[in-house]
Short mmCIF file of C-alpha atoms in Angstrom, two decimals:
data_model
loop_
_atom_site.label_atom_id
_atom_site.label_comp_id
_atom_site.label_asym_id
_atom_site.label_seq_id
_atom_site.Cartn_x
_atom_site.Cartn_y
_atom_site.Cartn_z
CA MET A 30 0.00 0.00 0.00
CA LEU A 31 1.38 3.39 -1.03
CA GLN A 32 1.53 5.85 1.80
CA SER A 33 2.66 9.36 2.25
CA ARG A 34 3.54 9.91 5.88
CA ARG A 35 4.60 13.45 5.24
CA HIS A 36 1.16 14.80 6.22
CA GLY A 37 -0.22 11.70 7.87
CA PHE A 38 -2.58 10.73 4.99
CA THR A 39 -2.35 7.85 2.60
CA LEU A 40 -2.60 8.60 -1.09
CA ALA A 41 -5.85 6.63 -1.21
CA GLU A 42 -7.36 8.82 1.53
CA LEU A 43 -6.26 11.98 -0.27
CA ALA A 44 -7.73 10.72 -3.56
CA MET A 45 -11.02 9.94 -1.81
CA VAL A 46 -11.19 13.47 -0.35
CA LEU A 47 -10.54 14.99 -3.79
CA VAL A 48 -13.28 12.86 -5.34
CA MET A 49 -15.74 13.95 -2.63
CA VAL A 50 -14.87 17.62 -3.13
CA GLY A 51 -15.34 17.19 -6.88
CA VAL A 52 -18.77 15.65 -6.40
CA LEU A 53 -19.84 18.48 -4.08
CA VAL A 54 -18.68 21.08 -6.60
CA MET A 55 -20.60 19.32 -9.39
CA ILE A 56 -23.76 19.39 -7.25
CA ALA A 57 -23.41 23.01 -6.11
CA LEU A 58 -22.18 24.65 -9.31
CA PRO A 59 -25.51 24.65 -11.19
CA ARG A 60 -27.16 26.32 -8.19
CA ILE A 61 -24.81 29.29 -8.20
CA ASP A 62 -26.58 32.14 -10.00
CA ILE A 63 -23.67 33.98 -11.62
CA ALA A 64 -25.95 35.98 -13.94
CA GLY A 65 -27.97 37.20 -10.95
CA ALA A 66 -24.79 38.20 -9.13
CA ARG A 67 -23.65 40.20 -12.15
CA VAL A 68 -26.98 42.03 -12.28
CA ASN A 69 -26.65 42.80 -8.55
CA THR A 70 -23.22 44.27 -9.16
CA ALA A 71 -24.48 46.32 -12.11
CA ILE A 72 -27.45 47.76 -10.20
CA GLN A 73 -25.17 48.82 -7.36
CA LEU A 74 -22.85 50.45 -9.89
CA VAL A 75 -25.64 52.24 -11.79
CA GLY A 76 -27.36 53.28 -8.57
CA THR A 77 -24.22 54.77 -7.06
CA THR A 78 -23.38 56.44 -10.38
CA VAL A 79 -26.77 58.16 -10.43
CA LEU A 80 -26.48 59.14 -6.75
CA THR A 81 -22.99 60.52 -7.34
CA ALA A 82 -24.14 62.51 -10.39
CA GLN A 83 -26.95 64.11 -8.36
CA ARG A 84 -24.52 65.08 -5.59
CA GLN A 85 -21.97 66.39 -8.10
CA ALA A 86 -24.59 68.70 -9.61
CA LEU A 87 -25.44 69.99 -6.16
CA THR A 88 -21.89 70.51 -4.89
CA GLN A 89 -20.31 71.73 -8.15
CA GLN A 90 -23.30 73.96 -9.03
CA HIS A 91 -23.72 72.88 -12.65
CA ASP A 92 -25.75 70.32 -14.57
CA VAL A 93 -24.65 66.71 -14.67
CA ILE A 94 -26.16 64.65 -17.49
CA VAL A 95 -26.49 60.88 -17.17
CA THR A 96 -27.22 59.00 -20.41
CA PHE A 97 -28.16 55.34 -20.77
CA ASP A 98 -26.80 53.77 -23.96
CA THR A 99 -28.70 50.53 -24.65
CA THR A 100 -26.56 49.59 -27.65
CA ALA A 101 -23.16 49.98 -26.01
CA ARG A 102 -24.59 48.86 -22.65
CA HIS A 103 -23.13 51.63 -20.58
CA VAL A 104 -23.99 54.74 -18.58
CA ARG A 105 -22.25 58.01 -19.45
CA VAL A 106 -21.86 60.84 -16.94
CA HIS A 107 -21.19 64.30 -18.38
CA GLU A 108 -20.30 67.26 -16.17
CA ASP A 109 -21.95 70.05 -18.18
CA ARG A 110 -20.07 72.98 -16.63
CA ASN A 111 -21.70 75.63 -18.83
CA ASN A 112 -25.17 74.03 -18.70
CA ASN A 113 -25.60 74.05 -22.49
CA GLY A 114 -26.54 70.37 -22.82
CA SER A 115 -23.61 69.38 -25.03
CA ILE A 116 -20.16 67.99 -24.39
CA ASP A 117 -17.63 70.79 -24.83
CA VAL A 118 -13.84 70.80 -24.72
CA GLY A 119 -12.64 70.53 -21.14
CA GLU A 120 -15.88 69.08 -19.75
CA HIS A 121 -15.32 65.81 -17.97
CA THR A 122 -17.18 62.69 -19.05
CA ARG A 123 -16.86 59.15 -17.86
CA VAL A 124 -18.35 55.88 -19.03
CA VAL A 125 -19.59 53.18 -16.68
CA PRO A 126 -20.04 49.81 -18.44
CA LEU A 127 -22.86 47.53 -17.23
CA GLY A 128 -20.60 44.52 -17.21
CA GLU A 129 -20.67 41.12 -18.81
CA SER A 130 -24.12 39.71 -19.65
CA VAL A 131 -26.10 42.62 -18.12
CA VAL A 132 -28.53 44.57 -20.32
CA PHE A 133 -31.10 47.34 -20.03
CA GLY A 134 -34.49 45.66 -19.81
CA ILE A 135 -37.24 44.46 -17.51
CA GLY A 136 -36.99 40.78 -18.45
CA ASN A 137 -39.87 38.58 -17.29
CA ALA A 138 -40.74 40.57 -14.17
CA PRO A 139 -43.91 42.66 -14.11
CA PRO A 140 -43.30 46.42 -14.27
CA ARG A 141 -43.17 48.37 -11.03
CA GLY A 142 -45.99 50.91 -11.07
CA SER A 143 -46.13 53.04 -14.20
CA LEU A 144 -42.52 52.31 -15.21
CA THR A 145 -43.30 50.00 -18.12
CA SER A 146 -40.28 50.25 -20.42
CA ALA A 147 -36.57 49.50 -20.03
CA ILE A 148 -35.74 53.21 -19.67
CA THR A 149 -38.56 55.64 -18.94
CA PHE A 150 -36.66 58.92 -19.23
CA THR A 151 -37.97 60.83 -22.26
CA ARG A 152 -35.10 63.29 -22.74
CA VAL A 153 -32.63 62.21 -25.43
CA VAL A 154 -29.00 63.35 -25.48
CA ASN A 155 -26.68 62.14 -28.26
CA GLY A 156 -29.20 59.47 -29.23
CA SER A 157 -29.59 57.99 -25.73
CA ALA A 158 -32.18 58.43 -23.01
CA ALA A 159 -30.96 60.81 -20.33
CA VAL A 160 -31.71 62.44 -17.02
CA VAL A 161 -30.22 65.81 -16.10
CA PHE A 162 -29.37 66.64 -12.51
CA ARG A 163 -29.52 70.37 -11.85
CA ARG A 164 -27.46 72.43 -9.44
CA ASP A 165 -30.32 72.47 -6.90
CA GLY A 166 -30.13 68.65 -6.81
CA SER A 167 -33.40 68.09 -8.68
CA ALA A 168 -33.73 65.89 -11.75
CA SER A 169 -35.09 66.94 -15.15
CA GLU A 170 -37.85 64.33 -14.78
CA ALA A 171 -38.89 61.36 -12.71
CA GLY A 172 -38.17 58.00 -14.25
CA GLY A 173 -36.45 54.68 -14.01
CA VAL A 174 -34.00 52.27 -15.58
CA TYR A 175 -34.40 48.50 -15.52
CA LEU A 176 -31.45 46.10 -15.67
CA THR A 177 -31.54 42.36 -16.10
CA SER A 178 -29.38 39.52 -17.35
CA SER A 179 -29.03 38.86 -21.06
CA ARG A 180 -30.09 35.33 -20.15
CA ALA A 181 -33.47 36.67 -18.95
CA MET A 182 -33.96 38.53 -22.25
CA THR A 183 -33.51 35.48 -24.48
CA PRO A 184 -36.63 33.81 -25.89
CA GLY A 185 -37.87 31.40 -23.27
CA GLY A 186 -35.59 32.92 -20.64
CA ASN A 187 -37.65 32.82 -17.47
CA PHE A 188 -35.57 34.64 -14.88
CA PRO A 189 -37.75 37.39 -13.36
CA GLN A 190 -35.55 37.30 -10.25
CA HIS A 191 -32.76 38.91 -12.33
CA SER A 192 -34.75 42.15 -12.79
CA ARG A 193 -33.53 45.28 -11.01
CA LEU A 194 -34.67 48.91 -11.15
CA VAL A 195 -33.23 52.34 -10.34
CA VAL A 196 -35.87 55.05 -9.83
CA VAL A 197 -35.13 58.79 -9.78
CA GLU A 198 -37.47 61.30 -8.10
CA ARG A 199 -37.81 64.60 -9.97
CA SER A 200 -38.05 67.10 -7.10
CA THR A 201 -35.13 65.82 -5.03
CA GLY A 202 -33.11 63.86 -7.59
CA ARG A 203 -33.02 61.02 -5.07
CA ALA A 204 -32.34 57.57 -6.49
CA SER A 205 -33.69 54.31 -5.11
CA ALA A 206 -33.00 50.76 -6.26
CA TYR A 207 -35.30 47.74 -6.29
CA SER A 208 -34.98 44.04 -6.99
CA TYR A 209 -37.72 41.65 -8.04
CA ALA A 210 -38.28 38.46 -6.06
CA ILE A 211 -41.25 36.11 -6.04
CA GLY A 212 -44.14 38.42 -6.71
CA SER A 213 -42.91 41.78 -5.46
CA TRP A 214 -40.40 44.57 -5.91
CA ASN A 215 -38.20 45.02 -2.83
CA LYS A 216 -36.18 48.13 -2.04
CA ILE A 217 -32.40 47.67 -2.02
CA PHE A 218 -31.52 51.29 -1.17
#
């Protein structure tokens, strides 16, 4: 019998442990919802981006425009220092990508209230839906942005639990985030 006394285990015992770990991984792996975790990360990122944009407008005393590009799957933040609604030389912009396999969309979840489309903001800036945060902290309009997994958007994809939502209030510019789970929308922040 081959033995390795270095660590006090025989090679057969070590092999048995590795086989058991492998079986446990094979059982648990399909239950890990990686797509859902990616959507959670994206909603935190989009939510904090919107909150930061609102606070920037308030503290820096100029408009901050947040656009939602469904094709490129990113959020763009533009510090509009002269409040003219266009990106000028010297004005800072940054792009926040949604991440792998996350898209704008409601998926299979029912809409929350009157927010029935992927992005409900009606203002369009450079071809993308946008919300403008003003220097008093208010938003140009109330609205929301849904995120979900690309898996939930495929035909037959039934993953309503992947749906997330960021809602912006017009008067205060305050952003709140929600997740969908078994029949209801629950507030995240």
